Structures are given as structure tokens and as C-alpha cells.
Amino acid sequence: GSRRTFVPLMESPGFLAISPRGDKVFAIGYRSHTLSIITTADLQVRDLELPRLGGPMAVAPDGVLYIGSIIEGVMVVSTEREAGATLREVIGTGAPVRSLELSPDGDQLFLAMSSAGVKVLSTRSKKLTQLTDRVCPEYLAMDGEAKRLYVAYQCYGPLGRAGHDSVEIFDMATKASLGVIQGPPTVGSAPAVSPDGGLLIIKGGDACASPRYDHEGCPFVPSHVLHLFRLADRQFLQTLAYPWNTNGPVRFVDNSRFLLTGSALTVHDAARYTPVESLDPSDGDLGDAVFAP
């Protein structure tokens, strides 16, 4: 309906998550101890102080919130209370949590942990197992059916090179590596997967902006680029380029549309790769985004 409402928070939210029913939105600022809980019905905000600096978040089907700390550990928060949330426990991980993904059943939490590789946390037993010990995993993404996990690396990753980092694909059932996507200009940036697992979008980061990289494959410099791949055969489809200041997270609305954030909020047709709707925030860049169920 093109309507928007601003909810004032103590800090600019670097990380967002939404409850399974869509009745609460959770927000944490970069390098912050404060979790803000926004009730979507009345837009009231309640704060919970955390024992460690917060980071990426995921919500289980039962409403339990998992918060990865950018210092170390995973904080487990109960959110079912109408009034707010309570800290249940802190699970040690031994390294910072850069990104996380939760399986749809809420049983397995995948953690990208920089020098410690990617680990899998059983939310029932609290046991940690190693998925890969390859260093510099920066972001994780999972398809809607939880068949594949995509790990985006910095430090080149397998088969990559400077300014052309790679994304490794893992089978969720067997935990085996299925191969690597690499080649286009990208630097440790978040991938996005359509819910049906048909389309992968890899952000380029500053690969087409920083003078430290070779800019091979960049449509123009400086630019923010998105690389689109068809996942059935891992076929590269197209690179989309935008002015550098449009750099922001990519989020799929559904299988047919994806959202690009940054200096504007733009909805793109996922088949034609063209914008169909946009909103100028007029008061600064837009960061992360979550959608009501």
C-alpha cells in the first residue's frame, strides 16, 4: 500500500529477525548489547540487555531466538512472553559468529566463524560439529527447502583469487561439499537464494570499487554488482550493476521478486532482472529487511 511508518530505536539496527507469526521484529545494532523487540501490532519497543555483543539472528519455529555474538558464542532468548523476551542461556562457540542459518525444523544452527570455519550446533544437545575448517567463511544462505547451504568466503575461498572470492555449496542431508561457484568479481559478500532454490544472487561487495582489485568482469567502476546464477546447472546468467551507493543486502520477497536495499528500496522482477517498484527513503540508506510471513 506504499505506506511506511518509522519506529525510533536507540541504535541503527544492523541485524533484524522476525517471529514465525510476524507479531514481533527483533533488532540489534552493530557492536551493541541491546536487543530491541518491536511488537508489530502497536509498534511498541521493549529492550533486553544482552551479556555479549550481538550479531546475526535466527528464530526457530517455537519462537526461540538465536543471536550470534560477533565476539564469541550464541545467546538463546525466549520470546514467547507477550511483554518481551528473556535470556535463556549462552552457548560457547570459541570464536566470533559472523553469520548463521537455522534449519526449518529449528534443530540445526549453522555458524560461519571466521578462522574457525563453519560449525553446526545442535539446538537440542548443544553439541558443536565441524562442517568445514576452511577459514574466512563470511556469510551463509540456505534455500527454502533446506536442501543446500551456500557459504560465501573472504580470503578467496576454494578456487578463488583476490577480488574474485568463491561460494561453496553443501548438501544439507549429507553435509558433503557439492562444488564451488567462482569467477565473477566479488569480495566476501552475502549470497541470497530464492525460496525454491532456483536462483542464486551473489553480491560483489567492493570488488568493482576498491583499487586493490583487478576489476575484471566489472561493467563499470566504481559500481555495486549482483551476479545471478541458475542453480539447476550452476549456470551464470547475468551481472547487474548499480551506482556504488546502492550497496545493501539482497532479500527474496518470493520466487518471483527480490529486494535490493541501500540508498533506495527497490523490488526487482527475478525473471527479467528489472525494477518494478521503488521507494526513496530520503533520510539515509536502508539496511537489512525482513518480511511478515
XYZ file of N, CA, C and O in Angstrom, residues 9 11-29 34-40 44-48 50 55-60 62-67 77-86 288-290:
232
model
N 14.482 3.709 17.364
C 15.242 2.786 18.192
C 16.445 3.512 18.781
O 16.849 4.568 18.291
N 19.510 2.562 18.643
C 20.647 2.480 17.738
C 20.174 2.054 16.354
O 19.122 1.434 16.211
N 20.965 2.364 15.342
C 20.655 1.915 13.995
C 20.756 0.391 13.934
O 21.793 -0.182 14.288
N 19.695 -0.293 13.517
C 19.713 -1.761 13.555
C 20.562 -2.362 12.448
O 20.293 -2.173 11.262
N 21.592 -3.105 12.844
C 22.430 -3.786 11.865
C 21.933 -5.171 11.530
O 22.246 -5.714 10.464
N 21.138 -5.753 12.461
C 20.647 -7.121 12.267
C 19.167 -7.159 12.611
O 18.740 -6.580 13.611
N 18.388 -7.860 11.793
C 16.950 -7.977 12.004
C 16.515 -9.432 11.926
O 17.139 -10.250 11.240
N 15.418 -9.744 12.617
C 14.756 -11.039 12.501
C 13.285 -10.822 12.823
O 12.913 -9.815 13.441
N 12.434 -11.765 12.407
C 11.002 -11.642 12.660
C 10.477 -12.964 13.194
O 10.976 -14.040 12.830
N 9.500 -12.906 14.084
C 8.935 -14.111 14.697
C 8.126 -14.890 13.669
O 7.674 -14.333 12.655
N 7.910 -16.199 13.903
C 7.170 -17.014 12.932
C 5.760 -16.497 12.654
O 5.248 -16.640 11.548
N 5.123 -15.899 13.654
C 3.769 -15.362 13.464
C 3.778 -13.935 12.922
O 2.729 -13.387 12.595
N 4.954 -13.325 12.857
C 5.038 -11.958 12.382
C 4.593 -10.927 13.393
O 4.414 -9.758 13.053
N 4.449 -11.330 14.657
C 3.957 -10.389 15.664
C 5.072 -9.594 16.338
O 4.808 -8.602 17.009
N 6.330 -10.034 16.141
C 7.458 -9.316 16.740
C 8.615 -9.234 15.745
O 8.875 -10.191 15.011
N 9.284 -8.095 15.749
C 10.523 -7.917 14.997
C 11.639 -7.674 16.004
O 11.467 -6.920 16.967
N 12.784 -8.326 15.783
C 13.931 -8.210 16.682
C 15.042 -7.448 15.969
O 15.330 -7.709 14.802
N 15.654 -6.500 16.668
C 16.674 -5.653 16.063
C 17.844 -5.473 17.008
O 17.661 -5.293 18.219
N 19.068 -5.531 16.452
C 20.291 -5.276 17.214
C 21.183 -4.370 16.383
O 21.344 -4.580 15.174
N 21.767 -3.374 17.006
C 22.712 -2.507 16.326
C 24.077 -3.161 16.226
O 24.381 -4.120 16.952
N 22.215 -4.328 23.176
C 20.782 -4.124 23.344
C 19.977 -4.793 22.242
O 20.153 -4.492 21.060
N 19.086 -5.716 22.640
C 18.127 -6.315 21.723
C 16.817 -5.536 21.837
O 16.253 -5.415 22.925
N 16.340 -4.998 20.728
C 15.054 -4.295 20.710
C 13.988 -5.230 20.162
O 14.185 -5.864 19.117
N 12.852 -5.319 20.875
C 11.726 -6.149 20.449
C 10.584 -5.221 20.069
O 10.069 -4.478 20.908
N 10.207 -5.240 18.794
C 9.144 -4.374 18.287
C 7.881 -5.205 18.111
O 7.878 -6.197 17.368
N 6.813 -4.839 18.804
C 5.520 -5.502 18.625
C 4.844 -4.903 17.393
O 4.569 -3.704 17.351
N 4.594 -5.720 16.373
C 4.137 -5.173 15.094
C 2.711 -4.638 15.146
O 2.337 -3.794 14.331
N 5.168 -0.884 19.567
C 5.829 -0.605 20.824
C 7.186 -1.301 20.862
O 7.358 -2.393 20.300
N 8.161 -0.675 21.520
C 9.521 -1.202 21.576
C 9.901 -1.496 23.019
O 9.720 -0.659 23.911
N 10.416 -2.702 23.241
C 10.962 -3.080 24.541
C 12.390 -3.542 24.324
O 12.691 -4.157 23.302
N 13.262 -3.265 25.285
C 14.679 -3.585 25.144
C 15.107 -4.648 26.144
O 14.613 -4.698 27.276
N 16.024 -5.498 25.710
C 16.629 -6.517 26.565
C 18.135 -6.365 26.476
O 18.697 -6.406 25.377
N 21.844 -7.617 26.678
C 22.494 -8.902 26.444
C 23.856 -8.939 27.123
O 24.521 -7.909 27.252
N 24.778 -9.859 17.216
C 25.158 -10.073 15.831
C 23.995 -10.648 15.057
O 22.838 -10.313 15.324
N 24.261 -11.537 14.104
C 23.188 -12.100 13.272
C 22.216 -12.926 14.107
O 22.585 -13.501 15.129
N 20.951 -13.002 13.645
C 19.903 -13.670 14.410
C 19.117 -14.642 13.540
O 19.056 -14.501 12.325
N 18.499 -15.628 14.200
C 17.571 -16.552 13.555
C 16.524 -16.955 14.582
O 16.826 -17.076 15.775
N 15.290 -17.177 14.112
C 14.190 -17.533 15.006
C 13.694 -18.928 14.655
O 13.413 -19.230 13.494
N 13.574 -19.787 15.676
C 13.085 -21.145 15.496
C 11.561 -21.149 15.376
O 10.891 -20.179 15.744
N 9.427 -22.474 17.206
C 8.783 -22.294 18.507
C 8.999 -20.901 19.091
O 8.627 -20.638 20.234
N 9.616 -20.005 18.321
C 9.806 -18.633 18.767
C 11.103 -18.371 19.496
O 11.379 -17.228 19.860
N 11.925 -19.405 19.715
C 13.220 -19.188 20.369
C 14.143 -18.436 19.417
O 14.265 -18.788 18.234
N 14.791 -17.390 19.940
C 15.666 -16.537 19.145
C 17.124 -16.890 19.428
O 17.541 -16.957 20.588
N 17.895 -17.132 18.366
C 19.317 -17.410 18.485
C 20.094 -16.205 17.961
O 19.859 -15.756 16.835
N 20.996 -15.683 18.791
C 21.760 -14.499 18.443
C 23.237 -14.847 18.460
O 23.786 -15.226 19.502
N 17.434 -16.802 23.424
C 16.458 -15.910 24.046
C 15.050 -16.464 23.837
O 14.667 -16.804 22.708
N 14.282 -16.575 24.923
C 12.870 -16.945 24.828
C 12.058 -15.706 24.500
O 12.208 -14.671 25.161
N 11.191 -15.799 23.499
C 10.441 -14.618 23.050
C 8.936 -14.818 23.122
O 8.180 -13.974 22.644
N 8.483 -15.936 23.727
C 7.054 -16.222 23.696
C 6.242 -15.330 24.636
O 5.044 -15.181 24.481
N 6.872 -14.718 25.628
C 6.145 -13.839 26.542
C 5.621 -12.621 25.792
O 6.337 -12.018 25.001
N 4.393 -12.249 26.065
C 3.790 -11.111 25.379
C 4.548 -9.825 25.658
O 4.670 -8.942 24.811
N 5.099 -9.711 26.862
C 5.730 -8.454 27.276
C 7.112 -8.231 26.675
O 7.606 -7.117 26.651
N 7.759 -9.285 26.233
C 9.100 -9.059 25.711
C 9.863 -10.346 25.513
O 9.409 -11.254 24.844
N 11.047 -10.460 26.134
C 11.916 -11.610 25.930
C 12.811 -11.789 27.148
O 13.035 -10.850 27.918
N 13.325 -13.014 27.329
C 14.224 -13.303 28.434
C 15.393 -14.139 27.931
O 15.219 -15.015 27.071
N 19.124 -3.818 6.541
C 18.520 -5.128 6.417
C 16.994 -5.028 6.298
O 16.399 -3.986 6.572
N 16.361 -6.137 5.895
C 14.920 -6.167 5.741
C 14.401 -7.546 6.105
O 15.051 -8.560 5.854
N 13.211 -7.597 6.720
C 12.513 -8.851 6.986
C 11.067 -8.704 6.542
O 10.541 -7.589 6.468
